[in-house]
Amino acid sequence: DHNSIPGLEWLGGDGESRKSPPRLSPKSIVYVGLRDVDAAERSIIRKLGIKAYTMHDIDHYGIGRIMDMTLKYLLKDDP
């Protein structure tokens, strides 16, 4: 459950009841420049459907291309 993971509580809404909807959809998040991602973090990122680019991706594609891909992903539903 991502609500119990420090830093991701906001995905579950307000307060103890977690009744309000999330403030930000995981589909509108892109992590750029990740490094040292452990297995549990990687699993959560995949489970939530958060787009992520690692430093390896930046080294491979270049930061310009990564930012182009990031913007294309974020704007795909609202050009």
PDB file of C-alpha atoms in Angstrom, residues 39-64:
ATOM      1  CA  ALA A  39      13.728  -2.980  -5.843  1.00  0.00           C
ATOM      2  CA  ALA A  40      10.868  -1.810  -3.603  1.00  0.00           C
ATOM      3  CA  GLU A  41      10.964   1.722  -5.047  1.00  0.00           C
ATOM      4  CA  ARG A  42      11.100   0.350  -8.596  1.00  0.00           C
ATOM      5  CA  SER A  43       8.116  -1.878  -7.854  1.00  0.00           C
ATOM      6  CA  ILE A  44       6.044   1.027  -6.502  1.00  0.00           C
ATOM      7  CA  ILE A  45       6.911   3.267  -9.452  1.00  0.00           C
ATOM      8  CA  ARG A  46       5.811   0.530 -11.866  1.00  0.00           C
ATOM      9  CA  LYS A  47       2.705  -0.390  -9.851  1.00  0.00           C
ATOM     10  CA  LEU A  48       1.524   3.221  -9.775  1.00  0.00           C
ATOM     11  CA  GLY A  49       2.323   3.757 -13.449  1.00  0.00           C
ATOM     12  CA  ILE A  50       4.715   6.639 -12.814  1.00  0.00           C
ATOM     13  CA  LYS A  51       6.921   7.393 -15.814  1.00  0.00           C
ATOM     14  CA  ALA A  52      10.597   7.390 -14.844  1.00  0.00           C
ATOM     15  CA  TYR A  53      13.913   8.051 -16.547  1.00  0.00           C
ATOM     16  CA  THR A  54      17.148   7.049 -14.871  1.00  0.00           C
ATOM     17  CA  MET A  55      20.582   8.576 -15.190  1.00  0.00           C
ATOM     18  CA  HIS A  56      21.376   5.647 -17.497  1.00  0.00           C
ATOM     19  CA  ASP A  57      18.518   6.800 -19.764  1.00  0.00           C
ATOM     20  CA  ILE A  58      19.898  10.348 -19.732  1.00  0.00           C
ATOM     21  CA  ASP A  59      23.377   9.085 -20.603  1.00  0.00           C
ATOM     22  CA  HIS A  60      21.915   6.982 -23.421  1.00  0.00           C
ATOM     23  CA  TYR A  61      19.431   9.457 -24.952  1.00  0.00           C
ATOM     24  CA  GLY A  62      20.729  12.810 -23.708  1.00  0.00           C
ATOM     25  CA  ILE A  63      18.837  15.230 -21.498  1.00  0.00           C
ATOM     26  CA  GLY A  64      17.261  17.046 -24.464  1.00  0.00           C
TER      27      GLY A  64
END
